[in-house]
PDB file of C-alpha atoms and ligand atoms in Angstrom:
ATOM      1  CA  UNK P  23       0.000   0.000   0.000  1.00 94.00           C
ATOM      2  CA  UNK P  24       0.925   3.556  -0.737  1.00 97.00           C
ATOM      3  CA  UNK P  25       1.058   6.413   1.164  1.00 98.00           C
ATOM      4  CA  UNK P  26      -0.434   9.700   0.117  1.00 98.00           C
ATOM      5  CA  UNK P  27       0.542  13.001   1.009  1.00 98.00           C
ATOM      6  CA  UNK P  28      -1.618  16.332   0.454  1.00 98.00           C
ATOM      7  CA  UNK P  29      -0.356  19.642   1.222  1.00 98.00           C
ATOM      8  CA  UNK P  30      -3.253  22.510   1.762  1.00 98.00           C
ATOM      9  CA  UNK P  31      -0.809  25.000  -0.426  1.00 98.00           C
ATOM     10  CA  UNK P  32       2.541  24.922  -2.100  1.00 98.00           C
ATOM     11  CA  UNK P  33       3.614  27.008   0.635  1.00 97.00           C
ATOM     12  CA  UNK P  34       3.670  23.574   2.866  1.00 98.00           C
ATOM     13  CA  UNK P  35       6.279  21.942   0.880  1.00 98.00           C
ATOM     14  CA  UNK P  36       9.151  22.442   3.687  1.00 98.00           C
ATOM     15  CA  UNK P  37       7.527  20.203   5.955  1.00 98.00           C
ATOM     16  CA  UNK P  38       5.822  17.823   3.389  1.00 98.00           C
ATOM     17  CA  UNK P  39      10.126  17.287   2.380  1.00 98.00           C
ATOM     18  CA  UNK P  40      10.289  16.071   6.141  1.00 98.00           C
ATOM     19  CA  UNK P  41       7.763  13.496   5.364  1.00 98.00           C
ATOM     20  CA  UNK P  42       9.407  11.936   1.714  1.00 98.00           C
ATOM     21  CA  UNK P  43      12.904  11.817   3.529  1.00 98.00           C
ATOM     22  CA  UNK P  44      12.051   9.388   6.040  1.00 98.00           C
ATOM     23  CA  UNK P  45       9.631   8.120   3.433  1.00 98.00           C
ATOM     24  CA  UNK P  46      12.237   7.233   0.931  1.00 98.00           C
ATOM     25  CA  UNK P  47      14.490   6.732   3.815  1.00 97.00           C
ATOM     26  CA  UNK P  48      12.227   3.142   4.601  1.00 98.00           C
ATOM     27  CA  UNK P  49      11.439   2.975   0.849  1.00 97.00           C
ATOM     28  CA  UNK P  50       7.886   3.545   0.909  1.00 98.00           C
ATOM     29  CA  UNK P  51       5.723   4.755  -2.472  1.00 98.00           C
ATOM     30  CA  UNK P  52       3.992   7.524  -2.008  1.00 98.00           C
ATOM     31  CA  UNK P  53       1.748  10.302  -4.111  1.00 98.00           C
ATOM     32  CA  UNK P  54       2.007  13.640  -3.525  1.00 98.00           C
ATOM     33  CA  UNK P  55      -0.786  16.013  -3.942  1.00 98.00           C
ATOM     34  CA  UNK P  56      -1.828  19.940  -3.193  1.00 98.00           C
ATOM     35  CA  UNK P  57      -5.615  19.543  -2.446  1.00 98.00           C
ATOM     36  CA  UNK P  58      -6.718  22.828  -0.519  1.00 98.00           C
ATOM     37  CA  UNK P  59      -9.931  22.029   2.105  1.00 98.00           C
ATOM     38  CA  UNK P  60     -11.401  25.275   1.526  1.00 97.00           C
ATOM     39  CA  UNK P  61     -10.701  26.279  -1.632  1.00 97.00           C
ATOM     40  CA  UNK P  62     -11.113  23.518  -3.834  1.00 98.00           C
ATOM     41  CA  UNK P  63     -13.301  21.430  -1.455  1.00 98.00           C
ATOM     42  CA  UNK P  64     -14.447  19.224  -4.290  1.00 98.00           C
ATOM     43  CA  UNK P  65     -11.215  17.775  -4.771  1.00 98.00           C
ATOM     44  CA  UNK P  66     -10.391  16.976  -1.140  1.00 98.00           C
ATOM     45  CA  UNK P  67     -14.005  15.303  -1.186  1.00 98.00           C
ATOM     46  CA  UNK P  68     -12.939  13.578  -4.278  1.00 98.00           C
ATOM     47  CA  UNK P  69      -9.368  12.701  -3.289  1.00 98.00           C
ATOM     48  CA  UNK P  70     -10.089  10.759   0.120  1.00 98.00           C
ATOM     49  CA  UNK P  71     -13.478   9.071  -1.495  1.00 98.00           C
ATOM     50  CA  UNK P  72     -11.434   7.222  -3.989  1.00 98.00           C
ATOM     51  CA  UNK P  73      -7.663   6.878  -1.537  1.00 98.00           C
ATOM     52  CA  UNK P  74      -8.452   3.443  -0.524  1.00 98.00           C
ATOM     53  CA  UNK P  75      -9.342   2.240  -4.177  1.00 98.00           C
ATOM     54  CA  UNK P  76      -6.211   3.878  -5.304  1.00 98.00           C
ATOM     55  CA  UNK P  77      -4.645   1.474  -2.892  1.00 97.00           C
ATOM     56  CA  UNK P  78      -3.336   4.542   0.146  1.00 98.00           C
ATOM     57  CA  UNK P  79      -2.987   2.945   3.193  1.00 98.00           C
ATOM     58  CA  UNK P  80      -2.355   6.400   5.178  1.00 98.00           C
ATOM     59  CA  UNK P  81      -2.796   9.628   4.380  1.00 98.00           C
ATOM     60  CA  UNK P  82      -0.889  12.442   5.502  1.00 99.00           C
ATOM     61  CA  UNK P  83      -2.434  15.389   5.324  1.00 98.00           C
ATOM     62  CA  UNK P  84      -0.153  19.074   5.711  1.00 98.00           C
ATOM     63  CA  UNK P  85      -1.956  22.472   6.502  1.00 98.00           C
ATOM     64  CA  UNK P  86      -1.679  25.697   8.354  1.00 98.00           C
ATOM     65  CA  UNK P  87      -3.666  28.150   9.993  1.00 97.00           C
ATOM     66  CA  UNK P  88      -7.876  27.572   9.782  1.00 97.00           C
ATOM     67  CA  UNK P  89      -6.830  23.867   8.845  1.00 98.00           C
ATOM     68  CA  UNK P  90      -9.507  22.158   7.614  1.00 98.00           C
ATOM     69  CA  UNK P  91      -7.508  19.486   5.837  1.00 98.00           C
ATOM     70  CA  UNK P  92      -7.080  16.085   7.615  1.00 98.00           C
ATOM     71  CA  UNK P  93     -10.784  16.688   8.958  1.00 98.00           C
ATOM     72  CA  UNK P  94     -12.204  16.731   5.946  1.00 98.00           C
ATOM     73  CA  UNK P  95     -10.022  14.551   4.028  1.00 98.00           C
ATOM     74  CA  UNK P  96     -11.112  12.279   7.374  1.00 98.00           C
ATOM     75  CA  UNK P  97     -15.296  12.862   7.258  1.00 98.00           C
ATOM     76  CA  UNK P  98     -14.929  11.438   3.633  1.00 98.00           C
ATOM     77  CA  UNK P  99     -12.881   8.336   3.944  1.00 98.00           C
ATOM     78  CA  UNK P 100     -12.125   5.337   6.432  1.00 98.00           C
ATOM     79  CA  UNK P 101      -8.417   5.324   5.535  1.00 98.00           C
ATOM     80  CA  UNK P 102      -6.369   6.635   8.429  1.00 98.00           C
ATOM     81  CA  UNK P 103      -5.396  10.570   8.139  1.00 98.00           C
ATOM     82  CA  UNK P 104      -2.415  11.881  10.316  1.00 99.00           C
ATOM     83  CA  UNK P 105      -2.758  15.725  10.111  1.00 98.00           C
ATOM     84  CA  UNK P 106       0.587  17.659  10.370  1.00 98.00           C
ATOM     85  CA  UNK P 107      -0.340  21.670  12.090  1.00 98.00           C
ATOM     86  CA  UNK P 108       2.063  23.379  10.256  1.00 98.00           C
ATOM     87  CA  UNK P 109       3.168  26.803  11.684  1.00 98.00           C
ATOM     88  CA  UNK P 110       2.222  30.209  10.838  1.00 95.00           C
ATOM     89  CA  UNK P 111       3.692  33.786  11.438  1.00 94.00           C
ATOM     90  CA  UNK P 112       0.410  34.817  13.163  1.00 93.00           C
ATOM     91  CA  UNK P 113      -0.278  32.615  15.878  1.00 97.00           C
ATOM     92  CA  UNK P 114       2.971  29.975  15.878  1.00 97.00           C
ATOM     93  CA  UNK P 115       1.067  26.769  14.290  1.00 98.00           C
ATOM     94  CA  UNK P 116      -1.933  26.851  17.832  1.00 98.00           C
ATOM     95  CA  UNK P 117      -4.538  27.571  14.804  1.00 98.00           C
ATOM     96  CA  UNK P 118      -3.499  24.640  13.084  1.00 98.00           C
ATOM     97  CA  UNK P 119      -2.829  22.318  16.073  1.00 98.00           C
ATOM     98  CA  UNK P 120      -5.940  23.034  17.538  1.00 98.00           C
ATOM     99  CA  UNK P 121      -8.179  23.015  13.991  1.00 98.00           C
ATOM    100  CA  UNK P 122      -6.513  19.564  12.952  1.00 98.00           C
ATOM    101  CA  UNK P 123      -6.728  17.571  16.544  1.00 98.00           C
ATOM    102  CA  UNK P 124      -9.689  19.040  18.003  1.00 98.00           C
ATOM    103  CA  UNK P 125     -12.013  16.623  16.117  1.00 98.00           C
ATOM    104  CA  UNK P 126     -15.387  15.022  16.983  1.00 98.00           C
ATOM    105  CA  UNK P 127     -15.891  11.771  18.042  1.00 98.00           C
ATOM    106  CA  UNK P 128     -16.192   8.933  15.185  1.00 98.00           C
ATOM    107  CA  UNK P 129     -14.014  11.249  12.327  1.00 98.00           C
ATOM    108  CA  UNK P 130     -10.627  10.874  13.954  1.00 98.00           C
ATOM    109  CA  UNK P 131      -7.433  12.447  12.678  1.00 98.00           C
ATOM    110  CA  UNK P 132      -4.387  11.183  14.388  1.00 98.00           C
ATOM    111  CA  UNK P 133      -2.198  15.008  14.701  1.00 98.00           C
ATOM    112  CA  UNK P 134       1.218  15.231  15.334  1.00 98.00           C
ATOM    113  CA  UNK P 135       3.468  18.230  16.561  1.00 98.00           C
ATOM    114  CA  UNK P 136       3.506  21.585  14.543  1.00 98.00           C
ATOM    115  CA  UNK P 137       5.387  21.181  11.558  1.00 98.00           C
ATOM    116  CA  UNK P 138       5.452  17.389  12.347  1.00 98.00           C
ATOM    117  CA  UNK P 139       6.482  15.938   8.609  1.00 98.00           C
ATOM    118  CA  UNK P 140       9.012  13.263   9.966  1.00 98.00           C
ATOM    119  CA  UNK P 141       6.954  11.752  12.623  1.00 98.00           C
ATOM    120  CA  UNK P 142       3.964  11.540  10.628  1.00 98.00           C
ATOM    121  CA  UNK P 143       5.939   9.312   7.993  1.00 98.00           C
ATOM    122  CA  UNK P 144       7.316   7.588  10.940  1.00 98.00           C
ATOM    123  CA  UNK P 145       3.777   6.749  11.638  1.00 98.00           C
ATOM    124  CA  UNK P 146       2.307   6.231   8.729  1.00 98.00           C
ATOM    125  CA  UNK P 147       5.131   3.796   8.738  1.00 98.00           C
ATOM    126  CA  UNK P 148       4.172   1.681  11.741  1.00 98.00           C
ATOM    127  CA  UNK P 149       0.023   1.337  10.394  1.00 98.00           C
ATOM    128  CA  UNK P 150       1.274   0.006   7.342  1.00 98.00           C
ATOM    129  CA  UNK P 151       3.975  -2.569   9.306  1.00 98.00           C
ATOM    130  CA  UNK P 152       0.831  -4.058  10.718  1.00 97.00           C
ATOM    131  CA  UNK P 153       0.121  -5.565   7.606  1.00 96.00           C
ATOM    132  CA  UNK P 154       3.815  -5.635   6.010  1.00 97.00           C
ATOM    133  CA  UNK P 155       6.390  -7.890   7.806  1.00 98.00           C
ATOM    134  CA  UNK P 156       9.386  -6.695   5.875  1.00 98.00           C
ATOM    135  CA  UNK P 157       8.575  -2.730   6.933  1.00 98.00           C
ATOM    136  CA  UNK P 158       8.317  -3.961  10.447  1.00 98.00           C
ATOM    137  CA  UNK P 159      11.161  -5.384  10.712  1.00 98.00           C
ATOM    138  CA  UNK P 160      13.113  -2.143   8.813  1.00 98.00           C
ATOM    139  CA  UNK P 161      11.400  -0.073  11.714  1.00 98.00           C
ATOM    140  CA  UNK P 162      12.813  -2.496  13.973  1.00 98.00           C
ATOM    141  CA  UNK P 163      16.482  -2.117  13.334  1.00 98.00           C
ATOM    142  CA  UNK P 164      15.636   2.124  12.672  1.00 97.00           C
ATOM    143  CA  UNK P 165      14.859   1.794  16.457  1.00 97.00           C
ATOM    144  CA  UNK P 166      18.056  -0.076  16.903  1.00 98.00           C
ATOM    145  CA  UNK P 167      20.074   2.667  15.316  1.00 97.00           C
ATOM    146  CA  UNK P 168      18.599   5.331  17.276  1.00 97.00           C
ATOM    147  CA  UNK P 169      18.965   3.946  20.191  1.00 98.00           C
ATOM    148  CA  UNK P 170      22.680   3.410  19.766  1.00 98.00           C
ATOM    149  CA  UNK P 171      23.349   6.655  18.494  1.00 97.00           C
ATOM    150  CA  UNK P 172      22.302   7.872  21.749  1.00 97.00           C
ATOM    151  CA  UNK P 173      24.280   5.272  23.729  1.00 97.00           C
ATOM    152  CA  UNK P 174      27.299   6.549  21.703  1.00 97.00           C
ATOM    153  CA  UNK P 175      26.834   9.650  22.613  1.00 97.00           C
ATOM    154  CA  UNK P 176      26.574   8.792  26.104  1.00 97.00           C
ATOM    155  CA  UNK P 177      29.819   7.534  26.153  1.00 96.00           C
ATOM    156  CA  UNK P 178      31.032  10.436  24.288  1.00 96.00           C
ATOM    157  CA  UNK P 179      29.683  12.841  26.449  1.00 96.00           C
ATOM    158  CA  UNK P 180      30.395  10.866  29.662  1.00 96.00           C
ATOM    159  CA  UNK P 181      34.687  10.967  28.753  1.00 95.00           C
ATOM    160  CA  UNK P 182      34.589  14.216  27.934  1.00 96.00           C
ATOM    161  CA  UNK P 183      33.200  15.271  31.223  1.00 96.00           C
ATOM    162  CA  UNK P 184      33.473  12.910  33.534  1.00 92.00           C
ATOM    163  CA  UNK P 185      36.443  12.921  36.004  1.00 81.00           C
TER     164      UNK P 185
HETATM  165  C1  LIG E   8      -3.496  26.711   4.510  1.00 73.36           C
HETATM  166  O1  LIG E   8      -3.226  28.055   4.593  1.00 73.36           O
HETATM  167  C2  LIG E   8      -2.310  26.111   3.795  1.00 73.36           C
HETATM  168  O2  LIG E   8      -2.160  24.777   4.189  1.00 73.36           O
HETATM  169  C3  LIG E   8      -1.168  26.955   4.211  1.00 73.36           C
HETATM  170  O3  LIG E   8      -0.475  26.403   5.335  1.00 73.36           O
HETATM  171  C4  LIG E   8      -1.845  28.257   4.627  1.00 73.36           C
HETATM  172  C5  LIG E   8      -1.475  29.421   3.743  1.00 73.36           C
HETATM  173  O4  LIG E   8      -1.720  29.076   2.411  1.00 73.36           O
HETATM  174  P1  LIG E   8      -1.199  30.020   1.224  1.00 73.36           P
HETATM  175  O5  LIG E   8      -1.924  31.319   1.386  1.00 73.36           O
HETATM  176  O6  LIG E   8       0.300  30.148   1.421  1.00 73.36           O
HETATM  177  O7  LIG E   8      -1.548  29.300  -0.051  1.00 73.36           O
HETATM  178  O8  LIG E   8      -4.676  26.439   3.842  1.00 73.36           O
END
């Protein structure tokens, strides 16, 4: 399965490039799109009521301020959306973060941190892992590299200042 990524505006595409690293970094397909929620709403309605016959496992969904994005894309399809708040000059990315998490009960969005790009390809990773054995195990030995990258520099920092 694929992964699809829609950006509410061209003006997203900083933190939708945070998303295709670690996407490319695990190897997964993907299809990117710019599909704005309020101004062309017929798209977005059209775009997540055909995702899971175009085979999208996940999608990710990237807007700022009023962001109406990952809800909607959400009300009009049962694949999973992760909604990336991405920040503003205005009010710091709170518009966003509370528009995309804030969502009623039964149309859930699964919202990560303002400007959020890698971690929502990290999880859009891990849903499709449950059904992919190879991913999993590439997610496995990602974890293994992180965590000793921090035990080296544990050791690094610990002879430098320990006495
Ligand atoms: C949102 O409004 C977009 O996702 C973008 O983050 C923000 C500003 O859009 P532009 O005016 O730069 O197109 O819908």
């Amino acid at each position: 399965m694929k992964v699809a990524i829609v950006l509410g505006s061209d003006s997203d595409i900083k933190i939708a490039e945070k998303s295709i690293e670690v996407l490319n970094r695990l190897g997964l397909e993907f299809d990117i799109n710019i599909i704005s929620a309020h101004r062309t709403p017929e798209r977005a309605r059209e775009f997540a009521m055909t995702a899971r016959e175009k085979n999208f496992g996940v999608i990710i969904a990237i807007a700022g301020k009023s962001a109406a994005l990952a809800g909607v894309l959400a009300a009009h399809t049962r694949v999973p959306v992760i909604g990336v708040p991405v920040k503003s000059d205005d009010l710091g990315g709170m518009d966003a973060l509370l528009s995309t998490a804030q969502m009623p009960p039964g149309v859930p969005v699964a919202c990560v941190a303002i400007d959020g790009g890698a971690n929502a390809a990290w999880l859009a990773a891990r849903i499709l892992a449950l059904s992919d054995e190879k991913l999993a195990e590439k997610l496995e030995s990602e974890a293994a590299n992180m965590a000793l990258k921090v035990e080296n520099k544990n050791n690094e920092i610990k002879q430098r200042y320990n006495k």
